[in-house]
Short mmCIF file of C-alpha atoms in Angstrom, two decimals:
data_model
loop_
_atom_site.label_atom_id
_atom_site.label_comp_id
_atom_site.label_asym_id
_atom_site.label_seq_id
_atom_site.Cartn_x
_atom_site.Cartn_y
_atom_site.Cartn_z
CA MET V 1 184.30 132.65 103.98
CA GLU V 2 186.03 134.87 106.55
CA PRO V 3 183.75 136.77 108.99
CA MET V 4 183.18 140.36 107.95
CA THR V 5 184.48 143.15 110.13
CA THR V 6 182.17 145.79 111.58
CA GLU V 7 183.26 148.25 108.88
CA THR V 8 182.51 145.86 106.03
CA GLN V 9 179.44 144.13 107.51
CA PHE V 10 177.00 143.10 104.81
CA ASN V 11 173.96 145.39 104.99
CA GLU V 12 171.20 142.85 104.37
CA LYS V 13 168.31 145.26 104.98
CA LYS V 14 169.68 147.81 102.51
CA TRP V 15 170.15 145.31 99.70
CA PHE V 16 166.92 143.45 100.40
CA GLU V 17 164.89 146.66 100.08
CA LEU V 18 166.74 147.74 96.95
CA PHE V 19 166.36 144.36 95.27
CA SER V 20 162.73 144.09 96.30
CA ASN V 21 161.92 147.45 94.72
CA LYS V 22 163.70 146.46 91.52
CA ALA V 23 161.91 143.11 91.42
CA ARG V 24 158.52 144.82 91.68
CA VAL V 25 159.32 146.61 88.43
CA ILE V 26 160.77 143.82 86.31
CA TYR V 27 158.47 140.88 87.09
CA PRO V 28 155.11 141.07 85.26
CA HIS V 29 151.76 140.39 86.90
CA SER V 30 150.57 139.02 83.55
CA ASP V 31 152.28 135.72 84.40
CA PRO V 32 151.36 134.77 87.99
CA SER V 33 153.69 131.78 87.82
CA HIS V 34 156.71 134.08 87.47
CA ASP V 35 155.59 137.34 89.06
CA TYR V 36 156.90 139.34 92.00
CA LEU V 37 155.10 137.09 94.48
CA HIS V 38 156.91 134.07 93.04
CA ILE V 39 160.20 135.90 93.52
CA LEU V 40 159.41 136.74 97.14
CA ARG V 41 158.53 133.11 97.88
CA VAL V 42 161.77 131.90 96.30
CA VAL V 43 163.78 134.49 98.26
CA HIS V 44 162.18 133.55 101.58
CA THR V 45 162.58 129.81 100.92
CA ALA V 46 166.17 130.39 99.85
CA LYS V 47 166.88 132.24 103.08
CA SER V 48 165.51 129.35 105.15
CA LEU V 49 167.65 126.90 103.19
CA CYS V 50 170.64 129.22 103.45
CA LEU V 51 170.39 129.31 107.24
CA ALA V 52 169.84 125.55 107.52
CA GLU V 53 172.70 124.68 105.18
CA LYS V 54 175.06 127.49 106.30
CA ALA V 55 175.54 129.06 102.86
CA LYS V 56 176.49 132.60 101.82
CA TRP V 57 173.42 134.83 101.84
CA GLU V 58 175.44 137.52 100.06
CA VAL V 59 175.39 135.23 97.00
CA VAL V 60 172.03 133.56 97.48
CA MET V 61 169.93 136.69 98.02
CA PRO V 62 170.68 138.54 94.74
CA ALA V 63 170.62 135.27 92.78
CA ALA V 64 167.21 134.39 94.23
CA PHE V 65 165.81 137.85 93.53
CA PHE V 66 167.02 137.93 89.93
CA HIS V 67 167.01 134.31 88.80
CA ASP V 68 164.25 135.15 86.30
CA PHE V 69 165.47 138.68 85.51
CA VAL V 70 164.53 138.16 81.85
CA ASN V 71 161.26 136.23 81.62
CA ILE V 72 161.14 134.17 78.42
CA PRO V 73 157.80 132.36 77.87
CA LYS V 74 157.53 128.60 77.58
CA GLY V 75 157.69 127.56 73.94
CA ASP V 76 160.02 130.41 72.97
CA PRO V 77 163.16 129.02 71.22
CA ARG V 78 165.31 131.12 73.58
CA ARG V 79 163.85 129.38 76.65
CA PRO V 80 166.83 127.03 77.23
CA TYR V 81 169.09 130.10 77.38
CA ALA V 82 166.86 132.17 79.69
CA SER V 83 168.98 131.62 82.79
CA ARG V 84 172.17 132.73 81.02
CA ILE V 85 170.41 135.82 79.66
CA SER V 86 169.02 136.55 83.13
CA ALA V 87 172.45 136.16 84.71
CA GLU V 88 174.00 138.72 82.36
CA ALA V 89 171.16 141.18 82.94
CA ALA V 90 171.34 140.67 86.70
CA LEU V 91 175.08 141.31 86.85
CA GLU V 92 174.68 144.44 84.75
CA TYR V 93 172.11 145.70 87.25
CA LEU V 94 174.21 144.71 90.28
CA ARG V 95 177.19 146.51 88.80
CA SER V 96 175.06 149.65 88.36
CA VAL V 97 174.11 149.68 92.05
CA HIS V 98 177.70 148.92 93.17
CA TYR V 99 177.01 145.51 94.67
CA PRO V 100 180.29 143.90 95.82
CA GLU V 101 181.82 142.39 92.68
CA GLU V 102 183.63 139.69 94.66
CA TYR V 103 180.35 137.74 94.59
CA PHE V 104 179.56 138.20 90.89
CA GLU V 105 180.84 134.90 89.50
CA GLU V 106 179.09 132.90 92.23
CA ILE V 107 175.88 134.84 91.60
CA ARG V 108 176.21 134.26 87.87
CA HIS V 109 176.58 130.53 88.35
CA ALA V 110 173.67 130.35 90.81
CA ILE V 111 171.36 132.09 88.33
CA GLU V 112 172.53 130.08 85.32
CA ALA V 113 172.22 126.74 87.14
CA HIS V 114 168.78 127.29 88.66
CA SER V 115 166.91 126.54 85.44
CA TYR V 116 165.54 123.05 84.83
CA SER V 117 165.61 123.47 81.05
CA ALA V 118 169.19 124.85 80.99
CA ASN V 119 170.48 121.54 82.38
CA ILE V 120 173.49 123.16 84.07
CA LYS V 121 174.88 121.35 87.12
CA ALA V 122 174.88 123.40 90.31
CA ASP V 123 178.48 123.23 91.54
CA THR V 124 178.26 125.43 94.62
CA LEU V 125 176.12 125.21 97.74
CA GLU V 126 174.67 128.61 96.95
CA ALA V 127 173.67 127.54 93.44
CA LYS V 128 172.09 124.38 94.84
CA ILE V 129 170.05 126.43 97.29
CA VAL V 130 168.72 128.83 94.64
CA GLN V 131 167.87 125.86 92.42
CA ASP V 132 166.11 124.08 95.31
CA ALA V 133 164.14 127.18 96.34
CA ASP V 134 162.90 127.75 92.80
CA ARG V 135 161.92 124.09 92.34
CA LEU V 136 160.13 123.93 95.67
CA ASP V 137 157.87 126.73 94.45
CA SER V 138 156.63 124.31 91.77
CA LEU V 139 155.36 121.94 94.45
CA GLY V 140 152.70 121.99 97.16
CA ALA V 141 149.67 124.27 97.24
CA ILE V 142 151.47 127.06 95.40
CA GLY V 143 152.76 124.58 92.84
CA ILE V 144 149.19 123.52 92.07
CA ALA V 145 148.13 127.14 91.61
CA ARG V 146 151.11 127.85 89.36
CA CYS V 147 150.47 124.76 87.25
CA PHE V 148 146.90 125.77 86.52
CA ALA V 149 147.85 129.41 85.98
CA THR V 150 150.31 128.23 83.33
CA SER V 151 147.60 126.00 81.84
CA THR V 152 145.45 129.09 81.39
CA LEU V 153 148.26 131.03 79.73
CA MET V 154 148.88 128.08 77.40
CA SER V 155 145.16 127.66 76.67
CA ARG V 156 145.30 124.00 77.70
CA PRO V 157 142.44 122.34 79.64
CA PHE V 158 143.02 121.13 83.17
CA TYR V 159 142.60 117.50 82.11
CA SER V 160 141.60 115.25 79.24
CA GLU V 161 137.84 114.82 78.95
CA GLN V 162 138.10 111.23 77.66
CA ASP V 163 141.00 110.02 79.82
CA PRO V 164 141.93 112.41 82.67
CA TRP V 165 144.48 110.05 84.27
CA ALA V 166 146.15 108.79 81.06
CA THR V 167 145.20 105.16 81.62
CA GLY V 168 145.00 104.52 77.88
CA ARG V 169 147.14 107.28 76.38
CA ASP V 170 150.59 108.79 76.72
CA LEU V 171 151.04 111.63 79.18
CA ASP V 172 151.03 114.99 77.38
CA ASP V 173 151.57 118.08 79.51
CA LYS V 174 151.53 120.35 76.48
CA SER V 175 147.86 119.47 76.09
CA PHE V 176 146.61 118.85 79.64
CA GLY V 177 147.43 120.58 82.93
CA ILE V 178 147.17 117.59 85.27
CA ASP V 179 149.62 115.63 83.13
CA HIS V 180 152.34 118.09 84.14
CA PHE V 181 152.34 116.76 87.69
CA TYR V 182 153.23 113.31 86.39
CA THR V 183 155.63 114.27 83.59
CA LYS V 184 157.73 116.73 85.62
CA LEU V 185 156.65 117.98 89.02
CA PHE V 186 156.62 114.68 90.92
CA ASN V 187 160.13 114.03 89.62
CA LEU V 188 161.52 117.30 91.00
CA VAL V 189 162.11 115.88 94.47
CA GLU V 190 164.71 113.49 93.04
CA HIS V 191 166.58 116.51 91.67
CA LEU V 192 166.63 118.57 94.86
CA ASN V 193 170.11 119.04 96.27
CA THR V 194 169.93 119.76 99.98
CA GLU V 195 168.47 117.52 102.67
CA THR V 196 166.38 120.42 103.97
CA ALA V 197 164.80 120.93 100.54
CA LYS V 198 164.21 117.20 100.01
CA LYS V 199 162.21 116.91 103.24
CA GLU V 200 160.10 119.91 102.29
CA GLY V 201 159.69 118.62 98.73
CA GLU V 202 158.37 115.26 99.93
CA HIS V 203 155.84 117.03 102.13
CA ARG V 204 154.65 119.17 99.21
CA VAL V 205 154.36 116.21 96.82
CA ALA V 206 152.23 114.37 99.37
CA PHE V 207 149.88 117.36 99.45
CA ILE V 208 149.57 117.41 95.65
CA LYS V 209 148.68 113.71 95.61
CA THR V 210 145.94 114.31 98.19
CA TYR V 211 144.63 117.16 96.04
CA LEU V 212 144.62 115.03 92.88
CA ALA V 213 142.71 112.30 94.72
CA GLN V 214 140.03 114.89 95.48
CA ILE V 215 139.95 116.02 91.84
CA LYS V 216 139.49 112.41 90.79
CA ARG V 217 136.55 112.11 93.17
CA GLU V 218 134.94 115.27 91.82
CA ILE V 219 135.23 114.54 88.10
#
């Protein structure tokens, strides 16, 4: 990407404030796993990754802000298409506020590819960064909080009364919260794209394992 001239310099503060205000409106507090605070964390993580990996913030920032523009609950048959639906809604909004259209296709791809369930390969560095930032928010201390918040929304207990650690049963994260760490979250590190994200992901997984050891002691 060619350096911008003074006249065309990207106004990060302007767009950040605009996107932040929009995000406050569209992300519900009824789902703390996908609320405005989740968006802010993903945006800030994405910026750190963007700086470390030397990617285009002009693409990463709007994609990070609006990767969940349309929040479709888990279990909804439209869930696998949520990222595509969000991408279309995000571009419609960006067009309405006259965001530079030269970035639209890269933003579209970054939003579409971020989703785990969509199973779309991230082909650009910017898409990889948005995907990594979103997945990192499923790990570590925040990841634990989000997992149990989702358990509450799904009316599933934190763990199986008879066999909390699935020593004599199959793992089932639709029924038990703790199982989700083993069926999905611990595997996320293998699917992170950038070296910066992988190092952070390993650190966060180690924290979760320490936490689960304490849960095991308590129950």
